[in-house]
Coordinates of C-alpha atoms and ligand atoms in Angstrom, one line a residue:
X112 CA -57.1 3.4 -10.5
X113 CA -54.0 1.3 -11.0
X114 CA -54.1 -1.8 -8.9
X115 CA -50.5 -2.1 -8.2
X116 CA -47.1 -0.5 -8.6
X117 CA -46.3 -3.4 -10.8
X118 CA -48.4 -2.8 -13.9
X119 CA -48.8 -6.5 -14.8
X120 CA -49.8 -7.8 -11.4
X121 CA -53.0 -9.8 -11.2
X122 CA -55.4 -8.2 -8.7
X123 CA -57.2 -11.3 -7.8
X124 CA -54.0 -12.7 -6.4
X125 CA -53.1 -9.7 -4.4
X126 CA -55.9 -10.0 -1.8
X127 CA -54.3 -10.0 1.6
X128 CA -50.9 -8.8 0.4
X129 CA -51.7 -6.6 -0.6
X130 CA -53.4 22.6 8.3
X131 CA -51.1 24.0 7.3
X132 CA -52.1 26.8 4.9
X133 CA -49.2 29.0 4.0
X134 CA -50.5 32.5 3.8
X135 CA -47.8 34.6 2.3
X136 CA -49.1 38.0 3.4
X137 CA -50.3 40.2 0.7
X138 CA -48.9 38.1 -2.2
X139 CA -51.4 35.3 -2.3
X140 CA -53.9 35.4 -5.1
X141 CA -56.5 32.8 -4.7
X142 CA -58.4 33.7 -7.9
X143 CA -61.6 35.5 -7.0
X144 CA -65.0 34.1 -7.7
X145 CA -64.8 33.3 -11.4
X146 CA -67.3 35.1 -13.6
X147 CA -68.1 32.0 -15.5
X148 CA -69.2 29.8 -12.8
X149 CA -70.9 28.2 -9.9
X150 CA -71.0 24.9 -11.8
X151 CA -74.7 24.9 -11.6
X152 CA -74.9 23.8 -15.2
X153 CA -73.4 20.5 -14.1
X154 CA -76.4 18.2 -13.7
X155 CA -76.8 14.9 -11.9
X156 CA -79.2 13.7 -14.6
X157 CA -76.4 14.0 -17.3
X158 CA -73.9 12.1 -15.1
X159 CA -76.4 9.3 -14.5
X160 CA -77.4 9.0 -18.2
X161 CA -73.8 8.9 -19.5
X162 CA -72.6 6.5 -16.8
X163 CA -75.5 4.2 -17.3
X164 CA -74.3 3.6 -20.8
X165 CA -70.5 3.7 -20.2
X166 CA -70.7 1.2 -17.4
X167 CA -73.3 -1.1 -19.1
X168 CA -72.4 -4.7 -20.0
X169 CA -72.5 -3.6 -23.7
X170 CA -69.2 -1.9 -23.2
X171 CA -67.6 -5.1 -22.0
X172 CA -65.6 -3.6 -19.1
X173 CA -63.8 -1.2 -21.4
X174 CA -60.5 -3.1 -21.5
X175 CA -57.7 -1.4 -23.4
X176 CA -57.5 -2.9 -27.0
X177 CA -61.1 -4.1 -26.8
X178 CA -64.2 -3.2 -28.8
X179 CA -65.8 -2.0 -25.6
X180 CA -63.2 0.7 -25.2
X181 CA -63.7 1.8 -28.8
X182 CA -67.4 2.2 -28.2
X183 CA -66.7 4.3 -25.1
X184 CA -64.3 6.5 -27.2
X185 CA -67.0 6.9 -29.9
X186 CA -69.6 7.9 -27.3
X187 CA -67.3 10.6 -25.7
X188 CA -66.4 11.9 -29.2
X189 CA -70.0 12.3 -30.2
X190 CA -70.7 14.4 -27.1
X191 CA -67.6 16.6 -27.7
X192 CA -68.7 17.2 -31.3
X193 CA -72.1 18.2 -30.0
X194 CA -70.6 20.7 -27.5
X195 CA -68.2 22.0 -30.1
X196 CA -64.9 21.3 -28.3
X197 CA -61.9 21.9 -30.4
X198 CA -60.4 18.5 -31.4
X199 CA -56.8 18.2 -30.1
X200 CA -55.9 14.6 -31.0
X201 CA -54.1 13.5 -34.2
X202 CA -54.9 15.0 -37.7
X203 CA -57.6 17.3 -36.5
X204 CA -59.7 14.7 -34.7
X205 CA -60.4 14.0 -31.0
X206 CA -58.4 10.7 -31.0
X207 CA -54.7 10.5 -30.2
X208 CA -53.1 7.2 -31.1
X209 CA -51.2 5.8 -28.1
X210 CA -48.3 3.6 -29.1
X211 CA -47.6 0.8 -26.6
X212 CA -44.3 -1.0 -27.1
X213 CA -42.9 -4.3 -25.9
X214 CA -39.2 -4.0 -25.7
X215 CA -36.2 -6.3 -25.4
X216 CA -33.1 -4.7 -23.9
X217 CA -29.4 -5.4 -24.3
X218 CA -27.5 -3.7 -21.6
X219 CA -23.9 -2.6 -21.5
X220 CA -24.4 -0.4 -18.4
X221 CA -22.1 -0.3 -15.5
X222 CA -21.3 1.6 -12.3
X223 CA -17.7 2.5 -11.5
X224 CA -17.0 2.9 -7.8
X225 CA -13.9 4.8 -6.5
X226 CA -13.1 4.5 -2.8
X227 CA -10.0 6.5 -2.0
X228 CA -7.4 5.3 -4.6
X229 CA -9.1 2.1 -5.4
X230 CA -11.5 1.7 -8.3
X231 CA -13.8 -1.2 -9.3
X232 CA -16.3 -1.6 -12.2
X233 CA -19.6 -3.4 -11.6
X234 CA -21.4 -4.4 -14.8
X235 CA -25.1 -4.8 -15.1
X236 CA -25.7 -8.4 -14.1
X237 CA -22.4 -8.7 -12.3
X238 CA -23.1 -7.5 -8.7
X239 CA -25.5 -4.8 -9.7
X240 CA -28.8 -4.8 -11.6
X241 CA -30.1 -1.9 -13.7
X242 CA -33.8 -1.6 -14.5
X243 CA -34.6 -2.9 -18.0
X244 CA -36.1 0.4 -19.0
X245 CA -33.1 2.6 -18.0
X246 CA -33.5 5.5 -20.5
X247 CA -31.1 7.0 -23.0
X248 CA -27.3 6.7 -23.2
X249 CA -25.5 8.9 -20.7
X250 CA -22.8 9.0 -18.0
X251 CA -23.3 10.5 -14.6
X252 CA -20.5 11.0 -12.0
X253 CA -21.4 11.8 -8.4
X254 CA -19.1 12.4 -5.5
X255 CA -21.8 13.0 -2.8
X256 CA -22.9 9.6 -1.6
X257 CA -25.1 9.2 1.4
X258 CA -25.7 6.0 3.3
X259 CA -29.3 6.3 4.4
X260 CA -29.9 3.3 6.6
X261 CA -33.1 1.7 5.4
X262 CA -33.7 4.5 3.0
X263 CA -37.2 5.0 4.5
X264 CA -39.2 8.2 4.9
X265 CA -42.3 7.0 6.8
X266 CA -43.7 9.7 9.1
X267 CA -46.7 7.5 10.0
X268 CA -44.3 4.9 11.4
X269 CA -42.1 7.6 13.0
X270 CA -39.2 6.5 10.9
X271 CA -37.2 8.9 8.8
X272 CA -33.7 8.1 7.5
X273 CA -33.4 11.5 5.7
X274 CA -34.2 14.0 8.4
X275 CA -32.5 17.2 7.8
X276 CA -30.4 16.2 4.9
X277 CA -30.8 17.7 1.4
X278 CA -30.6 15.1 -1.3
X279 CA -30.1 17.4 -4.3
X280 CA -27.1 16.1 -6.2
X281 CA -26.7 13.1 -3.9
X282 CA -26.6 9.4 -4.6
X283 CA -28.5 7.5 -1.9
X284 CA -27.4 4.0 -0.8
X285 CA -29.6 1.9 1.6
X286 CA -30.0 -1.6 2.9
X287 CA -32.6 -3.9 4.4
X288 CA -35.1 -5.2 1.9
X289 CA -37.4 -6.2 4.7
X290 CA -37.3 -2.8 6.4
X291 CA -36.8 -2.1 10.1
X292 CA -38.7 -4.3 12.6
X293 CA -40.4 -1.2 13.9
X294 CA -42.3 -1.1 10.6
X295 CA -44.9 -3.8 9.7
X296 CA -43.4 -5.2 6.4
X297 CA -46.7 -6.7 5.2
X298 CA -48.9 -3.6 5.7
X299 CA -46.1 -1.3 4.5
X300 CA -45.1 -3.4 1.5
X301 CA -45.9 -0.6 -1.0
X302 CA -44.0 2.0 1.0
X303 CA -40.9 -0.3 1.3
X304 CA -41.0 -1.2 -2.3
X305 CA -41.3 2.4 -3.3
X306 CA -38.2 3.6 -1.4
X307 CA -36.0 4.2 -4.4
X308 CA -38.8 6.0 -6.3
X309 CA -39.5 8.2 -3.2
X310 CA -35.9 9.2 -2.8
X311 CA -35.6 10.2 -6.5
X312 CA -39.0 11.6 -7.1
X313 CA -39.9 13.4 -3.8
X314 CA -36.5 14.0 -2.1
X315 CA -34.8 14.7 -5.5
X316 CA -31.8 12.4 -5.1
X317 CA -30.1 11.9 -8.5
X318 CA -29.3 8.1 -8.1
X319 CA -30.3 5.4 -5.7
X320 CA -28.8 2.0 -4.8
X321 CA -30.9 -0.5 -2.9
X322 CA -30.4 -4.1 -1.9
X323 CA -31.0 -7.2 -4.1
X324 CA -33.3 -9.6 -2.3
X325 CA -36.6 -11.6 -2.5
X326 CA -38.4 -8.4 -1.8
X327 CA -36.1 -6.1 -3.8
X328 CA -37.5 -2.7 -4.3
X329 CA -39.5 -2.5 -7.5
X330 CA -37.9 -0.8 -10.4
X331 CA -38.7 2.8 -10.6
X332 CA -40.2 2.5 -14.0
X333 CA -42.2 -0.6 -13.4
X334 CA -40.5 -3.0 -15.8
X335 CA -42.7 -6.0 -16.5
X336 CA -41.6 -8.8 -18.7
X337 CA -41.9 -12.3 -19.7
X338 CA -41.4 -14.8 -22.5
X339 CA -43.7 -17.1 -24.3
X340 CA -42.7 -20.7 -24.7
X341 CA -42.4 -20.3 -28.4
X342 CA -40.0 -17.4 -28.0
X343 CA -42.0 -15.2 -30.4
X344 CA -43.1 -12.7 -27.8
X345 CA -40.2 -12.4 -25.5
X346 CA -39.9 -8.9 -24.1
X347 CA -38.3 -7.3 -21.1
X348 CA -40.8 -4.5 -20.5
X349 CA -43.8 -2.7 -21.8
X350 CA -43.7 1.1 -22.3
X351 CA -45.7 3.9 -23.7
X352 CA -42.9 6.4 -23.0
X353 CA -39.9 7.6 -25.1
X354 CA -37.1 5.1 -24.6
X355 CA -34.3 7.7 -24.9
X356 CA -35.6 9.9 -22.1
X357 CA -33.2 10.6 -19.2
X358 CA -34.0 8.2 -16.3
X359 CA -32.2 8.7 -13.0
X360 CA -30.1 5.6 -12.1
X361 CA -32.0 3.3 -9.7
X362 CA -30.1 0.0 -9.3
X363 CA -30.0 -3.0 -7.0
X364 CA -26.7 -4.2 -5.6
X365 CA -25.4 -7.5 -4.1
X366 CA -22.9 -8.1 -1.2
X367 CA -19.7 -7.5 -3.2
X368 CA -20.8 -4.1 -4.3
X369 CA -21.7 -3.0 -0.7
X370 CA -18.5 -4.6 0.6
X371 CA -16.4 -2.4 -1.6
X372 CA -18.4 0.8 -1.5
X373 CA -18.5 0.7 2.3
X374 CA -14.9 -0.4 2.7
X375 CA -13.8 2.8 4.6
X376 CA -17.2 3.6 6.1
X377 CA -17.6 4.4 9.8
X378 CA -19.5 1.2 10.2
X379 CA -18.4 -1.6 7.9
X380 CA -20.7 -3.7 5.7
X381 CA -20.7 -7.0 7.6
X382 CA -22.0 -5.2 10.7
X383 CA -24.5 -3.1 8.7
X384 CA -25.7 -6.3 7.0
X385 CA -26.2 -8.1 10.3
X386 CA -28.2 -5.2 11.7
X387 CA -30.3 -4.9 8.5
X388 CA -31.2 -8.5 8.3
X389 CA -32.3 -8.4 12.0
X390 CA -34.3 -5.2 11.4
X391 CA -32.3 -3.4 14.0
X392 CA -31.6 0.4 13.8
X393 CA -29.1 1.4 11.1
X394 CA -26.9 4.5 11.2
X395 CA -26.9 7.1 8.4
X396 CA -23.7 8.8 7.3
X397 CA -22.0 10.5 4.3
X398 CA -19.3 8.6 2.6
X399 CA -16.1 10.6 2.1
X400 CA -13.6 10.3 -0.7
X401 CA -16.0 8.1 -2.7
X402 CA -17.4 8.6 -6.2
X403 CA -19.8 6.7 -8.4
X404 CA -19.9 6.9 -12.2
X405 CA -23.0 5.4 -13.8
X406 CA -22.6 4.5 -17.5
X407 CA -26.0 3.9 -18.9
X408 CA -25.9 2.3 -22.3
X409 CA -28.6 0.0 -23.7
X410 CA -30.0 -1.1 -27.0
X411 CA -33.8 -1.4 -27.2
X412 CA -35.4 -3.7 -29.8
X413 CA -39.2 -3.3 -30.3
X414 CA -40.7 -6.7 -30.2
X415 CA -44.3 -5.7 -30.6
X416 CA -46.3 -2.5 -31.0
X417 CA -50.0 -2.1 -30.2
X418 CA -52.2 1.0 -30.5
X419 CA -55.0 2.4 -28.4
X420 CA -56.5 5.9 -28.2
X421 CA -56.7 8.9 -25.8
X422 CA -59.7 11.2 -26.4
X423 CA -58.5 14.9 -26.4
X424 CA -60.5 18.1 -26.7
X425 CA -59.9 21.8 -25.9
X426 CA -62.1 24.7 -24.9
X427 CA -60.1 27.8 -26.0
X428 CA -59.4 30.6 -23.6
X429 CA -60.5 34.2 -24.1
X430 CA -57.3 36.1 -23.2
X431 CA -54.9 36.5 -26.1
X432 CA -51.9 36.6 -23.8
X433 CA -52.9 33.6 -21.7
X434 CA -54.8 31.2 -24.0
X435 CA -51.6 29.4 -25.2
X436 CA -51.4 28.1 -21.6
X437 CA -53.8 25.4 -20.3
X438 CA -55.5 24.0 -17.2
X439 CA -55.6 20.3 -17.9
X440 CA -58.4 17.9 -16.7
X441 CA -58.1 14.1 -16.9
X442 CA -59.8 10.8 -16.2
X443 CA -59.2 7.3 -17.5
X444 CA -62.0 5.8 -19.6
X445 CA -60.5 2.3 -19.7
X446 CA -61.1 -0.5 -17.1
X447 CA -60.1 -4.1 -16.9
X448 CA -62.6 -5.8 -19.2
X449 CA -64.5 -9.1 -18.9
X450 CA -63.8 -12.8 -18.1
X451 CA -63.4 -14.6 -21.5
X452 CA -62.6 -18.0 -19.9
X453 CA -63.5 -20.2 -17.0
X454 CA -62.9 -18.5 -13.6
X455 CA -61.3 -21.0 -11.2
X456 CA -61.7 -20.9 -7.5
X457 CA -58.5 -19.0 -6.9
X458 CA -59.7 -16.3 -9.3
X459 CA -57.5 -17.3 -12.3
X460 CA -59.3 -16.3 -15.5
X461 CA -60.8 -13.2 -14.1
X462 CA -59.5 -9.7 -15.0
X463 CA -60.0 -8.6 -11.4
X464 CA -61.6 -9.7 -8.1
X465 CA -64.8 -11.8 -8.1
X466 CA -67.2 -10.8 -5.4
X467 CA -68.5 -13.8 -3.4
X468 CA -71.9 -14.8 -4.7
X469 CA -71.5 -12.9 -8.0
X470 CA -69.5 -15.5 -9.9
X471 CA -72.0 -15.4 -12.9
X472 CA -71.3 -11.7 -13.5
X473 CA -68.7 -11.8 -16.4
X474 CA -68.3 -8.0 -16.9
X475 CA -66.1 -5.7 -14.8
X476 CA -68.2 -2.6 -15.4
X477 CA -65.9 -0.1 -13.6
X478 CA -68.7 2.3 -12.8
X479 CA -66.7 4.0 -10.1
X480 CA -63.2 3.0 -11.6
X481 CA -63.2 5.2 -13.6
X482 CA -66.6 5.6 -15.1
X483 CA -67.2 8.2 -12.4
X484 CA -64.2 10.3 -13.5
X485 CA -65.0 9.8 -17.2
X486 CA -68.5 11.3 -16.8
X487 CA -67.3 14.0 -14.4
X488 CA -64.8 15.1 -17.0
X489 CA -67.6 15.1 -19.7
X490 CA -69.8 17.3 -17.5
X491 CA -66.9 19.8 -16.8
X492 CA -66.2 20.0 -20.6
X493 CA -69.8 20.5 -21.4
X494 CA -70.2 23.3 -18.7
X495 CA -67.1 25.2 -20.0
X496 CA -68.0 24.7 -23.6
X497 CA -71.7 25.5 -23.5
X498 CA -72.2 27.9 -20.5
X499 CA -70.4 31.2 -21.2
X500 CA -68.5 33.3 -20.2
X501 CA -65.3 31.3 -20.8
X502 CA -62.2 31.7 -18.7
X503 CA -59.0 33.4 -19.8
X504 CA -56.8 30.3 -20.2
X505 CA -57.5 27.4 -22.4
X506 CA -58.9 24.1 -20.9
X507 CA -57.6 20.8 -22.0
X508 CA -59.6 17.6 -21.5
X509 CA -57.9 14.2 -21.8
X510 CA -59.7 10.9 -21.4
X511 CA -56.7 8.5 -21.0
X512 CA -56.6 4.9 -22.2
X513 CA -54.5 2.1 -20.7
X514 CA -54.4 3.5 -17.1
X515 CA -55.2 0.2 -15.6
X516 CA -52.3 -1.4 -17.5
X517 CA -49.6 1.1 -16.2
X518 CA -50.7 4.7 -16.9
X519 CA -50.0 4.2 -20.6
X520 CA -52.3 6.9 -22.0
X521 CA -51.1 9.6 -19.7
X522 CA -47.4 8.7 -20.0
X523 CA -47.7 8.8 -23.8
X524 CA -49.6 12.1 -23.7
X525 CA -47.0 13.6 -21.3
X526 CA -44.2 12.7 -23.8
X527 CA -45.9 13.4 -27.1
X528 CA -49.2 15.1 -26.6
X529 CA -50.7 18.0 -28.6
X530 CA -50.0 20.4 -25.7
X531 CA -46.4 20.5 -24.4
X532 CA -46.1 20.0 -20.6
X533 CA -44.6 23.4 -20.1
X534 CA -47.8 25.0 -21.2
X535 CA -49.9 23.2 -18.7
X536 CA -50.2 25.3 -15.5
X537 CA -51.9 22.5 -13.5
X538 CA -53.5 19.1 -14.0
X539 CA -56.6 18.0 -12.2
X540 CA -57.1 14.2 -12.3
X541 CA -60.4 12.5 -11.3
X542 CA -60.3 8.8 -10.6
X543 CA -63.0 7.0 -8.6
X544 CA -65.1 9.8 -7.2
X545 CA -68.5 8.1 -7.0
X546 CA -68.4 6.1 -3.7
X547 CA -67.6 6.3 0.0
X548 CA -64.3 4.9 1.1
X549 CA -64.9 1.4 2.5
X550 CA -68.7 2.1 2.1
X551 CA -68.5 4.2 5.2
X552 CA -71.6 6.4 5.3
X553 CA -69.9 8.9 7.5
X554 CA -67.8 9.8 4.4
X555 CA -70.7 11.2 2.5
X556 CA -69.1 14.7 2.4
X557 CA -65.5 13.5 2.1
X558 CA -63.2 13.7 -0.9
X559 CA -59.5 12.8 -0.7
X560 CA -57.0 15.1 -2.3
X561 CA -53.6 13.8 -3.2
X562 CA -50.6 15.9 -4.4
X563 CA -52.2 19.3 -4.2
X564 CA -49.4 20.9 -2.0
X565 CA -46.4 19.0 -3.3
X566 CA -45.3 21.2 -6.2
X567 CA -47.4 24.3 -5.7
X568 CA -48.7 25.7 -2.4
X569 CA -50.7 28.2 -4.4
X570 CA -52.6 25.4 -6.2
X571 CA -53.5 23.9 -2.9
X572 CA -54.8 27.2 -1.7
X573 CA -56.8 27.8 -4.8
X574 CA -58.5 24.5 -4.4
X575 CA -59.4 25.2 -0.8
X576 CA -60.8 28.6 -1.7
X577 CA -62.8 27.0 -4.5
X578 CA -64.3 24.4 -2.1
X579 CA -65.2 27.1 0.4
X580 CA -67.1 29.0 -2.3
X581 CA -69.5 26.0 -3.0
X582 CA -73.0 26.0 -1.8
X583 CA -72.3 22.7 0.0
X584 CA -68.5 22.5 0.5
X585 CA -67.0 19.1 0.8
X586 CA -64.8 17.8 3.6
X587 CA -61.2 17.8 2.1
X588 CA -59.1 14.9 3.5
X589 CA -55.4 14.8 2.9
X590 CA -54.6 11.6 4.6
X591 CA -53.7 9.8 1.3
X592 CA -51.2 12.6 0.5
X593 CA -49.0 11.4 3.3
X594 CA -45.7 10.1 1.8
X595 CA -46.1 6.9 3.9
X596 CA -49.7 6.3 2.8
X597 CA -49.9 2.5 2.8
X598 CA -51.7 2.5 -0.6
X599 CA -49.2 4.9 -2.2
X600 CA -52.0 6.7 -4.0
X601 CA -49.8 9.5 -5.3
X602 CA -48.3 7.1 -7.9
X603 CA -51.4 5.2 -8.8
X604 CA -53.3 7.3 -11.4
X605 CA -52.7 9.4 -14.4
X606 CA -51.8 12.7 -12.6
X607 CA -48.5 11.1 -11.7
X608 CA -47.5 11.1 -15.4
X609 CA -47.9 14.9 -15.4
X610 CA -46.3 15.5 -11.9
X611 CA -43.3 13.5 -13.0
X612 CA -42.8 16.2 -15.7
X613 CA -43.0 18.9 -13.1
X614 CA -46.7 19.9 -13.6
X615 CA -48.5 20.7 -10.3
X616 CA -51.4 18.2 -9.9
X617 CA -54.4 17.4 -7.8
X618 CA -55.7 13.9 -7.7
X619 CA -59.4 13.8 -6.6
X620 CA -60.7 10.4 -5.3
X621 CA -63.2 9.0 -2.8
X622 CA -60.9 6.1 -2.1
X623 CA -61.1 2.3 -2.3
X624 CA -64.0 0.1 -1.3
X625 CA -65.0 -3.6 -1.4
X626 CA -66.0 -3.4 -5.1
X627 CA -62.7 -1.9 -6.2
X628 CA -61.6 -3.9 -9.3
X629 CA -64.4 -6.4 -8.6
X630 CA -67.1 -7.5 -11.0
X631 CA -69.6 -5.7 -8.7
X632 CA -68.4 -2.1 -9.3
X633 CA -71.8 -1.1 -10.8
X634 CA -73.9 2.0 -11.5
X635 CA -76.5 1.0 -8.9
X636 CA -73.8 1.6 -6.2
X637 CA -72.8 5.2 -7.3
X638 CA -73.6 8.1 -5.0
X639 CA -74.7 10.5 -7.7
X640 CA -75.3 13.5 -5.4
X641 CA -71.7 13.2 -4.1
X642 CA -70.4 12.7 -7.6
X643 CA -72.1 15.9 -8.7
X644 CA -70.7 17.9 -5.8
X645 CA -67.1 16.7 -6.5
X646 CA -67.5 17.4 -10.2
X647 CA -68.5 21.0 -9.3
X648 CA -65.5 21.3 -7.0
X649 CA -63.1 20.2 -9.8
X650 CA -64.9 22.6 -12.2
X651 CA -64.6 25.5 -9.8
X652 CA -61.0 24.8 -9.0
X653 CA -60.2 24.7 -12.7
X654 CA -62.2 27.9 -13.4
X655 CA -60.2 29.8 -10.8
X656 CA -56.8 28.4 -12.1
X657 CA -57.8 29.4 -15.7
X658 CA -58.5 33.0 -14.6
X659 CA -55.3 33.5 -12.6
X660 CA -53.0 36.1 -14.2
X661 CA -50.0 34.0 -13.5
X662 CA -49.4 30.2 -13.3
X663 CA -49.6 28.8 -9.8
X664 CA -46.2 29.3 -8.3
X665 CA -44.1 26.1 -8.2
X666 CA -42.4 26.3 -4.8
X667 CA -41.8 22.5 -4.6
X668 CA -42.2 22.3 -0.8
X669 CA -43.4 18.7 -0.9
X670 CA -46.2 17.0 0.9
X671 CA -47.3 18.9 4.1
X672 CA -51.1 18.7 4.4
X673 CA -50.7 14.9 4.2
X674 CA -48.5 14.5 7.2
X675 CA -51.1 13.2 9.6
X676 CA -53.4 16.2 9.2
X677 CA -57.0 15.9 8.3
X678 CA -58.6 19.3 7.6
Ligands
ZN956 ZN1 -58.4 0.9 -11.5

């Protein structure tokens, strides 16, 4: 699980900052009990054996670009060979090289604002700031511009600046970096920082303009950056994605821009600014006779390239008309590594948190994060590959690298993988499924589902039916699917790389706990019985999806089961 929306953030310093089921009468096909499966071939003893090795100190915490991660990849490959999965990496093997690039940007981008008969051009760095990773060259003109107050959709805080308005084809403009005073800015930092991304990704706006401030909204694509004192490794951002892909404009603006844009607005900028800095209520309104032209034009220079590997295998489907389509299963097999230097009292020198009293433990084993998902995925692959009959669609298994660094492996696969995204009917991601949230014993039957209803109601329903069919069904909790979830889990693991390309996803997790990203996330603390049950749930869900005669319908109704419900 990714520690932060900002890929390069140091976790040890973040402490403290950091049912409705739509039944469409007669047309709903839940996928009957699949002939292949009750998942009984998934064995706790396998999960324990594999995880005991993968989360041992010998694997050094499985940091991306480390020997330990290479050992983990080799171990997974050996099992896939034994179970005779079809290799689906590069050159007929199971490994896919993932290219991670550090990039320097030269921007010539600008936004041209027309208000009535007056026009002004704001260049990148002159009143507006574009993200460093702004995508390929293009020009977009928009004449539907909505001033959306604080730009905040936070049902849990009973605040919604978008109620009732469709944002398709709309440029959204908002103010108030600190948010309204009715919302706790410290607790809700991830929600406030994610406003631009939410408007683009979930509400389908086509461009977003937010304020420049100390707490400016983070860049949608998580630009990191830095420069070494010798100048040799200066870069603006790290990316495992195509640099020429289309990225919706998400910019930050200063006073002069807002002043001009809102020059004929029903409430003028000085008054809006005064209210925003006091956290007072802001109006929302459409701007009339206004247009925005975004000119995106940047050169990218590759400063450094590094390689890591995804591990990729396929179990071919049996139906000649369906087996070119896939149900994808994913987990990340990397973690944060080990301490290779002195750890000081403030946690500097450690790759994650240091548990009090455990300062001598130098290895971040990541048994739960995401050793649990790694072995769950192995068990599902083994069950499909070795316990016939097989389902009709093909099954794709990807063990992603670089998740902890910014979803690198999944972003790379989604751009350039052996299976194009339009052939994947659903992606099921497993990240941290071996514990109880906050070590709460009352959560022994609970698994959190994130994203299941956002792109496909049918996917959500298939998963619920799969759970109901288990000998011991789990309690499905959708709290983390709420768009105002304080942890913003929907964006924090590999499923998001698939969802961002339009693939319906379900993220399975048992949630955060005191050992999250700490040096005490160890095998001894794994709830193996619960891990086995969740593995069977993912297996059963995938089996039903793989036997459906049509891909789960993509009705794009957005998060519903998350809005405060708990079924
Ligand atoms: Zn993690």
